[in-house]
Amino acid sequence: MVIALSTASFVMLLDGTVMNVSIDEVVQDLDTTVNQMQLAITLYTLVMASMMMFGGRLGDIIGRRLAFRIGVVLFAAGAGITAIAPNIGVLILGWSILEGLGSALMLPAIAALIAGNYEGRDRATCFGILGGVAAAGASAGPIIGGFVATEWSWRVVFASEVVIMIGLLLASGVIRDTKRLIPRPHLDGVGAALSASGLAIAVLGIVESDQWGWITPKGALTIGGTKITPFGFSIVPFLIMAGLGLIWAFIEWEQRRTRMGLTPLVDLGLLAIKRLRAGLMTYMSVQLTLVGTFFALPLYLQIVLGKDPIETGVRVLPLSIGVLVISLAAAPLSARFAPRRIVQFGMGVVLVGTFALLGSIKPALAGWEFGISMAMMGMGLGFVYSQLGNINMSSVGPEQTSQVGGLQGTAQNLGGALGTALIGSVLLTGLGAAFDKQVQSNPDVPAQVRQEVTKATAKGLPFVPAGEVTTIAEKQGLPKAESQQLSNTYDEAQITALKTAIGAVAVLIMLSFWFTRHLPMERLVKSAGRAPPAEE
């Protein structure tokens, strides 16, 4: 049973990172852009984050095993569509939407099935295995995707996922469903719509901030040929405020249903449990930094250094190994050490690894420095992921595990969506700022070229190989020498932008320590299976 559930989790988490190392190939194959791929990657995790609470509650209504099976079917259908996608729109339908919906049903069901079928040390071990396998899936995505994309095609990955999901569906009979501990609840459709739309609209604003501008419009959302720029401003802050407004309305609606004695989509009282709230926020913040890093690194390795997908995967392999080995080895540590200390130690190792990574980003790859930084980040993440699932599930009784599974999935995938959006925005905004600054400070660049660069960076620059800058400049009539100089300047700006993005990751990790202060200081194996007091 654990093998089947862990396999599903592995595939879902692998799916979220496998596309990153294939960005360049997918962009060329589908004739799209890096910015459109950023949107597709963000939408994948966004769909999961926005629908996860719905998926958890649906599992309470129809049964966790049935919810898992429906999720498997949706995921397989989405993977099949992605494998044959002729353009970015079809890829978004299959990968970002259908696979995202399938994952939103499977992830809460997996957490609830493990929590409902195991107790004590067995539960801690199972969650450690699940955390290790899932984290390995996220980090193994680059090497698996890189190998398959290089040797065959990125499409083969998704075709393989169809086969795996069919196998899981056939094997799902070995999964023991959990007993119903509460009366069959009614689905809160209004709550599901409010939560999903609120999260979706707010994060859409963040992910498109580089294209549309934070305050002053760069580009604009276009509907029916009309550019949407409210009162002359970018639509981004309006989207974020609208999303937050819908989330506030969701909270009010849920509280109203609770007062009326109706079943809410999620019991918001769960968030009063300090250790659960701390576990969810830590999960979200760590996932944000991991996924944000995985968005930036392939751009450095492939577009700046010209590595192919398999070379990219090999370069991040130390991270994958570190996550898998430490996650499995550290799972039993909660029987000897306080989970808070294990998580904080892991985050400290991740932070040191991030600073090492910052120093290794150079125009020429510093192989050993880069490898050590990847290994350190992987080991630190292994310590963190080995503990968080058990912390969250041991915070409540068995009748609430589906809801906590939904909340954990929301935190995990919202962190992933925000990681791609925020780090991607920092990276692309930093690229434009660094390029413009370096061009303006170079007296050898003609004044007319400096003016054109300022106009271009104000609209946002694409992240492309520096050689393309030479080609574009020569097509605009610049002499070869000046075009090459402009290309060199762009190359330097890319390194500066990447360092800025990784520096932002380091800052986010430091801020994440704040969320760990309410993680449990007692050993969890003794208390697993029993809900703690609400304000423990």
mmCIF file of C-alpha atoms in Angstrom, residues 19-20 61 118 120 126 133 182 242 246 263 275 291 296 309 322 331 375-376 417 440-441 456 458 466 523 526:
data_model
loop_
_atom_site.group_PDB
_atom_site.id
_atom_site.type_symbol
_atom_site.label_atom_id
_atom_site.label_comp_id
_atom_site.label_asym_id
_atom_site.label_seq_id
_atom_site.Cartn_x
_atom_site.Cartn_y
_atom_site.Cartn_z
ATOM 1 C CA MET A 19 9.563 20.411 -17.263
ATOM 2 C CA ASN A 20 12.133 22.853 -15.884
ATOM 3 C CA ILE A 61 -17.700 12.584 0.843
ATOM 4 C CA TYR A 118 -0.951 3.518 10.483
ATOM 5 C CA GLY A 120 2.806 5.467 16.207
ATOM 6 C CA CYS A 126 5.509 5.872 6.486
ATOM 7 C CA VAL A 133 10.137 9.669 -2.049
ATOM 8 C CA ILE A 182 -17.874 11.458 10.650
ATOM 9 C CA ALA A 242 -9.278 41.097 -5.863
ATOM 10 C CA LEU A 246 -12.193 36.659 -2.500
ATOM 11 C CA THR A 263 -20.409 21.591 6.868
ATOM 12 C CA ARG A 275 1.954 23.326 15.508
ATOM 13 C CA VAL A 291 10.709 25.438 -6.725
ATOM 14 C CA ALA A 296 16.374 29.632 -12.010
ATOM 15 C CA PRO A 309 18.934 18.740 -20.589
ATOM 16 C CA GLY A 322 20.936 14.278 -0.828
ATOM 17 C CA ALA A 331 12.533 9.848 9.431
ATOM 18 C CA ALA A 375 24.497 18.351 -2.170
ATOM 19 C CA MET A 376 24.184 20.644 0.842
ATOM 20 C CA ALA A 417 3.382 28.553 -7.515
ATOM 21 C CA GLN A 440 24.046 53.128 -19.788
ATOM 22 C CA SER A 441 27.365 53.136 -17.927
ATOM 23 C CA ALA A 456 13.303 47.605 -24.463
ATOM 24 C CA ALA A 458 11.080 49.044 -19.716
ATOM 25 C CA ALA A 466 23.412 35.850 -25.442
ATOM 26 C CA ARG A 523 9.134 13.523 20.187
ATOM 27 C CA LYS A 526 4.936 8.871 21.418
#
